[in-house]
One Martini backbone bead per residue (centre of mass of N, CA, C, O) as a GRO file, in nm:
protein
  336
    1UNK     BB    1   0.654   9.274   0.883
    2UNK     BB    2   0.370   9.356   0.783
    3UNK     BB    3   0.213   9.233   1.024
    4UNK     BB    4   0.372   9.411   1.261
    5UNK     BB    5   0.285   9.661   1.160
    6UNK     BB    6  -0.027   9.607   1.199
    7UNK     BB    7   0.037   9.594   1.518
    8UNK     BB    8   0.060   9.851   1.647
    9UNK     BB    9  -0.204   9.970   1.743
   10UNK     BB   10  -0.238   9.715   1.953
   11UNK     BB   11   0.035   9.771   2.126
   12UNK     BB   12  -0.027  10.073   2.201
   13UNK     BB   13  -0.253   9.969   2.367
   14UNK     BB   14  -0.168   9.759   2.570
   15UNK     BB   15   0.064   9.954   2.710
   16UNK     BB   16  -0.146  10.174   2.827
   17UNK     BB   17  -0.306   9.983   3.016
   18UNK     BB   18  -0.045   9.918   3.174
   19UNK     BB   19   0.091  10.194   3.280
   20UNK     BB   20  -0.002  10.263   3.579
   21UNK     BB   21   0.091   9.972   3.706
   22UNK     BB   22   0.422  10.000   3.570
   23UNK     BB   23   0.534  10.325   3.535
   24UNK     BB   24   0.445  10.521   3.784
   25UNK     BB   25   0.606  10.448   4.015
   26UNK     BB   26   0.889  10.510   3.881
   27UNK     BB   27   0.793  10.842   3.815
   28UNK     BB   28   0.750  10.852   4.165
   29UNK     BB   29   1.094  10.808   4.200
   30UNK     BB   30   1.219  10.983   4.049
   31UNK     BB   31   1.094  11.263   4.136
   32UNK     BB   32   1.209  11.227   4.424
   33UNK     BB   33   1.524  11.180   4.355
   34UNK     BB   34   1.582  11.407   4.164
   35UNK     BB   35   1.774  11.412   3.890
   36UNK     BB   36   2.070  11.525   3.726
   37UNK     BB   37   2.043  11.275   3.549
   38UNK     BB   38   2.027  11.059   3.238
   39UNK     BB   39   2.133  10.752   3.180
   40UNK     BB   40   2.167  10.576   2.836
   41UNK     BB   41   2.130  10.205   2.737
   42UNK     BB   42   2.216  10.119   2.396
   43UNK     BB   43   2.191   9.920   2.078
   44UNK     BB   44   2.064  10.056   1.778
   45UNK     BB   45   1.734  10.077   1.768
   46UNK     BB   46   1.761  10.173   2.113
   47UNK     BB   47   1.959  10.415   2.025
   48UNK     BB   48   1.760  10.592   1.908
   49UNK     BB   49   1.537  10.600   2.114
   50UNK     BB   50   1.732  10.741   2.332
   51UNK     BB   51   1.768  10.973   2.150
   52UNK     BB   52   1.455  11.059   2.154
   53UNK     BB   53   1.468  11.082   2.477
   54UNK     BB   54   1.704  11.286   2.493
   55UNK     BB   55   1.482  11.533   2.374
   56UNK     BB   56   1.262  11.504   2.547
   57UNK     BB   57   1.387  11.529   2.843
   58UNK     BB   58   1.513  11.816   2.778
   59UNK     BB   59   1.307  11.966   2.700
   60UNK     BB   60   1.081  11.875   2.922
   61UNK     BB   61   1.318  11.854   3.182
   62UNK     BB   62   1.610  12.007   3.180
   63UNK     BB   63   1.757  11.709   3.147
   64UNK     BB   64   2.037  11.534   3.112
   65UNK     BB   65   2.153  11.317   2.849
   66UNK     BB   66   2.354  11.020   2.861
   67UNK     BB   67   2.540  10.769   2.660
   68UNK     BB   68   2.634  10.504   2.729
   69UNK     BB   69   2.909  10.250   2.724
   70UNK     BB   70   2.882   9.925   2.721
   71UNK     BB   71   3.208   9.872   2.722
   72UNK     BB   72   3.327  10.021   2.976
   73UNK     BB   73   3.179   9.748   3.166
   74UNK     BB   74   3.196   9.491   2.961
   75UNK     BB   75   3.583   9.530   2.892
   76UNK     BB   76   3.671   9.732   3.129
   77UNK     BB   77   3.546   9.792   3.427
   78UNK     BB   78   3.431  10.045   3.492
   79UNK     BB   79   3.320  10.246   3.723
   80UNK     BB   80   3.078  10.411   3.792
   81UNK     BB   81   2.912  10.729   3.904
   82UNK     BB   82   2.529  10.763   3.981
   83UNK     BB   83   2.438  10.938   4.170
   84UNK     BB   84   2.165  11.114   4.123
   85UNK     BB   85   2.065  10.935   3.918
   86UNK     BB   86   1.931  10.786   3.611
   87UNK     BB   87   1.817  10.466   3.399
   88UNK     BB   88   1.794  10.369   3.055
   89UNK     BB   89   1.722  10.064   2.954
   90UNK     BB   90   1.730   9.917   2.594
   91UNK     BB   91   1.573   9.592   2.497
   92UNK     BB   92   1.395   9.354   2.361
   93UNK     BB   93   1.552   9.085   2.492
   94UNK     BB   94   1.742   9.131   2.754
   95UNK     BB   95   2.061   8.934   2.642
   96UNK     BB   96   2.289   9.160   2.592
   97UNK     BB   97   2.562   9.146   2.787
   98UNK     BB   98   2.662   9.417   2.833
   99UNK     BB   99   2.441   9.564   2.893
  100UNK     BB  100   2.335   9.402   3.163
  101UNK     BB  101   2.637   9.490   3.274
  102UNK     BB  102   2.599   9.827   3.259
  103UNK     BB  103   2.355   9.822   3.422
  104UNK     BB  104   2.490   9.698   3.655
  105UNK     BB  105   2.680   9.912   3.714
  106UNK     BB  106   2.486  10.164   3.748
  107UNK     BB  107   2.291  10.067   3.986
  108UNK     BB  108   2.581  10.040   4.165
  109UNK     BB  109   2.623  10.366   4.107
  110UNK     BB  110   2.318  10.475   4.238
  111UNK     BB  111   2.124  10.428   4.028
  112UNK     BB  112   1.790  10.450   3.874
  113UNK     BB  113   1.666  10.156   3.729
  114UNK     BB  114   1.559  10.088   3.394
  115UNK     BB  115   1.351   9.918   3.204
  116UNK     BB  116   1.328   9.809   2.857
  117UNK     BB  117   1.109   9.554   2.732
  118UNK     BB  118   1.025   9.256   2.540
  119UNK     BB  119   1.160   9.088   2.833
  120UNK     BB  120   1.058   9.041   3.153
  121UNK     BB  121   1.247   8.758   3.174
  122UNK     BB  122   1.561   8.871   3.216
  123UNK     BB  123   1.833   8.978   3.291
  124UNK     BB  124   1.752   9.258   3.301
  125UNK     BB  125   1.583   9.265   3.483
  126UNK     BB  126   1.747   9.150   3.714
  127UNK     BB  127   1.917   9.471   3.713
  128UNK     BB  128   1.664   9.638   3.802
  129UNK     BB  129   1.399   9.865   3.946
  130UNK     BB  130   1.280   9.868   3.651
  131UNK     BB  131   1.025   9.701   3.425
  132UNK     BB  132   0.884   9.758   3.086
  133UNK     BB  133   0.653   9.570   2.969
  134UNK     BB  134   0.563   9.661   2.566
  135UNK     BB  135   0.386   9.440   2.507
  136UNK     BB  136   0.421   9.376   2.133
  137UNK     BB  137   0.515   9.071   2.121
  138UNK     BB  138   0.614   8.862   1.898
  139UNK     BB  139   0.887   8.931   1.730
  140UNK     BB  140   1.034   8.781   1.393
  141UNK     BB  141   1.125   9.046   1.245
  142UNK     BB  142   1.436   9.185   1.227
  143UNK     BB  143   1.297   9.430   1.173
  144UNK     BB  144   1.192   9.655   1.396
  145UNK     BB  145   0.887   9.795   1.499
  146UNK     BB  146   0.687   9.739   1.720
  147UNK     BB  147   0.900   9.764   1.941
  148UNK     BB  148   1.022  10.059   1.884
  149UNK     BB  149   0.740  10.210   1.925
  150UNK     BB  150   0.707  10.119   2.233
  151UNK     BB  151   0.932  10.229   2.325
  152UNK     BB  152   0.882  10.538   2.327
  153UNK     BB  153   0.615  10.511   2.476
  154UNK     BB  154   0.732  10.455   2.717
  155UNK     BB  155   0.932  10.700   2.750
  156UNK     BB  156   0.656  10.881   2.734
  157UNK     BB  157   0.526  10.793   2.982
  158UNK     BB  158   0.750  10.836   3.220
  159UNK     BB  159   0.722  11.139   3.144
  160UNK     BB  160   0.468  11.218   3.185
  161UNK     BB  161   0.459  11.119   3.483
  162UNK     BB  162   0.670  11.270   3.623
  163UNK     BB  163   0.544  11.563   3.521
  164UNK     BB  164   0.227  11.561   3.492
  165UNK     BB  165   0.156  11.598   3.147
  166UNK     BB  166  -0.144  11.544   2.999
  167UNK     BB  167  -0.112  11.607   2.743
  168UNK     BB  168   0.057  11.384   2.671
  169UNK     BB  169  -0.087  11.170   2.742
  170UNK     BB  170  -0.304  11.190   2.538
  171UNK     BB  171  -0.144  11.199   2.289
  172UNK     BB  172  -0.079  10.926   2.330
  173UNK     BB  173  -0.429  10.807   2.369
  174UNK     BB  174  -0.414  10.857   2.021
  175UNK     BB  175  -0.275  10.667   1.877
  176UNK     BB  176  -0.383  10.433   1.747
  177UNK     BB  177  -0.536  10.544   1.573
  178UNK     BB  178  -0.338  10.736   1.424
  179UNK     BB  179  -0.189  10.444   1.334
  180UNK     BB  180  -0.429  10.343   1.142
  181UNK     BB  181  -0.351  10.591   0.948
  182UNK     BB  182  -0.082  10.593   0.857
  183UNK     BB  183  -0.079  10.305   0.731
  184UNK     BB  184  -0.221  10.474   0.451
  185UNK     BB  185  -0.017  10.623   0.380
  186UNK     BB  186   0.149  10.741   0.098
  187UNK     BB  187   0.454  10.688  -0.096
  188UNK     BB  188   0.497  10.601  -0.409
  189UNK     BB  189   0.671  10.836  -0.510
  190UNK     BB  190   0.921  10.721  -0.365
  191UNK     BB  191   0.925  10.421  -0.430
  192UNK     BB  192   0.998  10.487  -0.713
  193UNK     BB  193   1.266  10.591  -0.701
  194UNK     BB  194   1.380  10.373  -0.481
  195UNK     BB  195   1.435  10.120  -0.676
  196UNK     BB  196   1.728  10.196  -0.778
  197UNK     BB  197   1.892  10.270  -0.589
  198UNK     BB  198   2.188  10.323  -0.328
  199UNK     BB  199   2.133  10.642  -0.231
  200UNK     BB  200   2.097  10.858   0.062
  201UNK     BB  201   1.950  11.089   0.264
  202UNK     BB  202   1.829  11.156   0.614
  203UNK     BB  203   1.625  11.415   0.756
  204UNK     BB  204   1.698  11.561   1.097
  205UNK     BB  205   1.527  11.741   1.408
  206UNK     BB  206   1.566  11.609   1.743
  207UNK     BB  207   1.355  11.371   1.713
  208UNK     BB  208   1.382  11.316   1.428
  209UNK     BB  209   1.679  11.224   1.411
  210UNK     BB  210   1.634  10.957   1.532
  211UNK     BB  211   1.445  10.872   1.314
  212UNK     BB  212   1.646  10.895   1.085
  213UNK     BB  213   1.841  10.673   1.204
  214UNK     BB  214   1.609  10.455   1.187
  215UNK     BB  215   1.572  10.483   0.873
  216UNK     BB  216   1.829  10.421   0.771
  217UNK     BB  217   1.871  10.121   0.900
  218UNK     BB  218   1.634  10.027   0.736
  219UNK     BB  219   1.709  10.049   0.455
  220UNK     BB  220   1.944   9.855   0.478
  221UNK     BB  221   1.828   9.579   0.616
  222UNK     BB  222   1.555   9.590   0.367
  223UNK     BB  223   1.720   9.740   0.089
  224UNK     BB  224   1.994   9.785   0.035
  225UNK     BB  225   2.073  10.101   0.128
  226UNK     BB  226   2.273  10.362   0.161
  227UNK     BB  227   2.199  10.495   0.450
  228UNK     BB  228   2.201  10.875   0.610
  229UNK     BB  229   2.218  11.048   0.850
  230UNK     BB  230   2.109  11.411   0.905
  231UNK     BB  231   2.113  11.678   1.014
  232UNK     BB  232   1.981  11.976   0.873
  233UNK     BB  233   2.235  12.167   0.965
  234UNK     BB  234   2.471  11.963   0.876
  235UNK     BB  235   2.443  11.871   0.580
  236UNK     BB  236   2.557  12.222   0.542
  237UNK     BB  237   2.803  12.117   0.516
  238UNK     BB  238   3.010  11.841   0.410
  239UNK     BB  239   2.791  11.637   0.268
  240UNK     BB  240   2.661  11.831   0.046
  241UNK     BB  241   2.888  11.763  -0.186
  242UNK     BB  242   2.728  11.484  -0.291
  243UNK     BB  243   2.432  11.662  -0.356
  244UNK     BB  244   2.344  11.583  -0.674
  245UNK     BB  245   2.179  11.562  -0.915
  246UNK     BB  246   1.897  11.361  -0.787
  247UNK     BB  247   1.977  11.312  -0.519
  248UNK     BB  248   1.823  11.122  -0.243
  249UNK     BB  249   1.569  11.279  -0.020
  250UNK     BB  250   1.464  11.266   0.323
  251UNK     BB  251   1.267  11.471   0.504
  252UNK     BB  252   1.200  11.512   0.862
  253UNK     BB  253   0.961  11.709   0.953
  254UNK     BB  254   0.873  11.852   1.221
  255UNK     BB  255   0.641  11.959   1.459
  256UNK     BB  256   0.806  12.213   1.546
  257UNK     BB  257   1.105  12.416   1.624
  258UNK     BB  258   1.249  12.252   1.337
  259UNK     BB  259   1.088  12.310   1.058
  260UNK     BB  260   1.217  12.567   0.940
  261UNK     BB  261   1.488  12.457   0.888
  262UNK     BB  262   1.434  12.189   0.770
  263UNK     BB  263   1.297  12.292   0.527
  264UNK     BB  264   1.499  12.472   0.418
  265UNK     BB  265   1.731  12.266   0.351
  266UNK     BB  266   1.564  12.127   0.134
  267UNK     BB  267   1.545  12.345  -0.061
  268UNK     BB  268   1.861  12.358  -0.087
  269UNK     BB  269   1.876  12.100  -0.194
  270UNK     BB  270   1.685  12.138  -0.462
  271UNK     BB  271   1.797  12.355  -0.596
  272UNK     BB  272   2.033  12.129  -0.644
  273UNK     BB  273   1.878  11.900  -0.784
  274UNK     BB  274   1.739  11.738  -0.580
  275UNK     BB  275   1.555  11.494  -0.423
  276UNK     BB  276   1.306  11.560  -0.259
  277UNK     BB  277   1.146  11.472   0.050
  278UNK     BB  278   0.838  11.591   0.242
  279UNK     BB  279   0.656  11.567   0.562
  280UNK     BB  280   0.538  11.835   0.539
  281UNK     BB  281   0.452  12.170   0.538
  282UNK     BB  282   0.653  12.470   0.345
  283UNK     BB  283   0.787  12.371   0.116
  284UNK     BB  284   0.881  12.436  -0.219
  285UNK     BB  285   1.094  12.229  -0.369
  286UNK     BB  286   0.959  11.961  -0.292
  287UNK     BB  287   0.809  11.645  -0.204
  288UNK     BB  288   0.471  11.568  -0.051
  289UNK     BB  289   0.458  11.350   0.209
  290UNK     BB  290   0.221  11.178   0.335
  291UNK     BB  291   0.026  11.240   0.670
  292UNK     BB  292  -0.015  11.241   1.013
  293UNK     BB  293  -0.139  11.431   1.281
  294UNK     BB  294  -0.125  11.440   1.624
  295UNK     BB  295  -0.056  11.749   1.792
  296UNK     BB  296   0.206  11.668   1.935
  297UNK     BB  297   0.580  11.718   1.912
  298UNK     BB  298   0.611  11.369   2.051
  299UNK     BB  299   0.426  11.219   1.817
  300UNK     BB  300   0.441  11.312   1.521
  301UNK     BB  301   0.694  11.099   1.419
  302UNK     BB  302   0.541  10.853   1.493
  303UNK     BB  303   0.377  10.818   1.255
  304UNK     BB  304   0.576  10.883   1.044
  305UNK     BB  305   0.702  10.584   1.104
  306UNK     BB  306   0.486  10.438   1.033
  307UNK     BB  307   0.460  10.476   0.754
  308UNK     BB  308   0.743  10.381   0.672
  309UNK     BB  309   0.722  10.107   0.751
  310UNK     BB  310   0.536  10.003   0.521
  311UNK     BB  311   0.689  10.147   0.268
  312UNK     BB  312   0.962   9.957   0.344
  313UNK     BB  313   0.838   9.706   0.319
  314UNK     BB  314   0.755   9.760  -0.024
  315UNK     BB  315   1.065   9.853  -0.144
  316UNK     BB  316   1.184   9.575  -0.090
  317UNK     BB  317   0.993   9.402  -0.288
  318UNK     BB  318   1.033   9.596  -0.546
  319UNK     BB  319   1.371   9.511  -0.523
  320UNK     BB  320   1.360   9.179  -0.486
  321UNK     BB  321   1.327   9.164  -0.120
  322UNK     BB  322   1.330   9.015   0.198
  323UNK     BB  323   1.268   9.144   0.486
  324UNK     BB  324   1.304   8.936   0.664
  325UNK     BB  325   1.592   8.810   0.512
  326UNK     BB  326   1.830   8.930   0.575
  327UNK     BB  327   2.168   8.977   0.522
  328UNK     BB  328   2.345   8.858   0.796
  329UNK     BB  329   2.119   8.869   0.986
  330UNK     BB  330   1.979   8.861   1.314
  331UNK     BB  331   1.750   8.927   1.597
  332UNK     BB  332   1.974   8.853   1.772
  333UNK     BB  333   2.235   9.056   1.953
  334UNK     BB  334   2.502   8.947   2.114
  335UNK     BB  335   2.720   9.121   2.318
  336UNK     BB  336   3.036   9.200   2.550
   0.00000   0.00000   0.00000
């Protein structure tokens, strides 16, 4: 995981360099056929990816985004009805039956059908009408990294292209230096608070709610503690009741029209003595955690995450855990 983490920004230049002939097509026929919806098929940390890719596409393209169920085609056999419709699937291995069958399903509902996938010679890929391959490289540890990372970008690319929007696009084209900017930078007052931890809240929201919810589940899956993501304005709902002085927070404040309502949470969160860490400036009492910017909006939380993968693999060794082996899991999971 440590060293699939540090190629993180030569993944993100190859992908970079592959996509004008590779995903331009793709944003040049969504472009053509105008579609009233984007539904996205994905699970696990794809699904993450997806969350955060709907908060894009409807943010800058103010077209909505629906994440399919897959076994709705996969064990219900239920027909799609998607023309006029585009569909984003994510998968790294592309062998996951469910998935496989949901894409086909959608392709065959008259959706224009993309793929992003780390094996683009899979099944996922046979059954779509473009696939990005993200280019990441083999990854062998269980816990997706660069893997995750590629799959952002490439649907921040094909958002770039569709929209023609070149800032986006220039800021995609700063990331590898700016990750390997990120991979340095110090998280250890957190490091050390959650060595003997058993549980946290995650928060976030937008875009960075999406990545809450995948560092929740790298918490779990690296370092076996209990970690919950939620919107920074759910949060002061039902869950505030059990966050007692001491319990670790962690708020992903991004740079962005959600910055001040985080920030804010993270605050009275702090004020009940709670241990809370945030990644922006502007918070009074949590505790402010090492970050680069990235100047856009889109790509802000992604250096976020690039750090926090670093960190936490890390804190996985320090509490005596190999972060490679994780119990009980293994690389695919493919379900029906």
């Amino acid at each position: 995981m440590r060293q699939e983490v540090g190629e993180i920004p030569d993944a993100i230049g190859r992908l970079l360099d592959a996509a004008p002939a590779m995903i331009e097509p793709a944003a040049i026929e969504i472009r053509r056929t105008r579609p009233k919806l984007i539904a996205t098929i994905a699970r696990g940390s794809s699904d993450h990816c997806a969350t955060y890719l709907k908060y894009a596409f409807e943010i800058e393209a103010g077209i909505p985004v629906a994440s399919l169920g897959p076994s709705v085609a996969s064990i219900y056999g239920s027909r799609l009805r998607l023309s006029e419709c585009a569909s984003i699937s994510i998968s790294q291995s592309g062998m996951s039956p469910d998935i496989v069958e949901a894409t086909r399903a959608a392709r065959d509902g008259g959706a224009v059908v993309v793929s992003i996938t780390n094996t683009s010679h899979s099944p996922l890929a046979a059954v779509s009408d473009h696939t990005f391959d993200i280019a990441a490289g083999p990854e062998k540890s269980v816990a997706a990294t660069k893997t995750f990372v590629n799959s952002l970008v490439a649907g921040l690319l094909l958002l770039g292209y569709w929209r023609a929007d070149q800032e986006l696009l220039e800021a995609l084209a700063r990331l590898p230096e700016q990750c390997g900017r990120a991979l340095a930078c110090d998280w250890s007052p957190l490091l050390e608070r959650l060595k003997a931890a058993d549980s946290l809240y995650v928060l976030g929201r937008g875009p960075s709610f999406a990545i809450a919810n995948e560092v929740a589940l790298k918490f779990k899956e690296t370092c076996q503690i209990q970690a919950e993501a939620y919107s920074a304005a759910e949060v002061m709902h039902g869950p505030v009741s059990i966050v007692q002085a001491g319990f670790p927070v962690l708020a992903l404040a991004g740079r962005d029209a959600s910055l001040n309502s985080t920030l804010s949470a993270a605050d009275s969160l702090a004020a009940n003595k709670a241990d809370v860490f945030v990644t922006a400036d502007g918070a009074e009492g949590p505790a402010l955690l090492d970050t680069v910017a990235s100047g856009h909006p889109l790509t802000d939380p992604i250096l976020t995450l690039v750090s926090f993968y670093a960190f936490v693999e890390a804190l996985a060794r320090a509490r005596g855990r190999n972060p490679d082996t994780p119990p009980n899991l293994k690389k695919v999971t493919q379900t029906a």
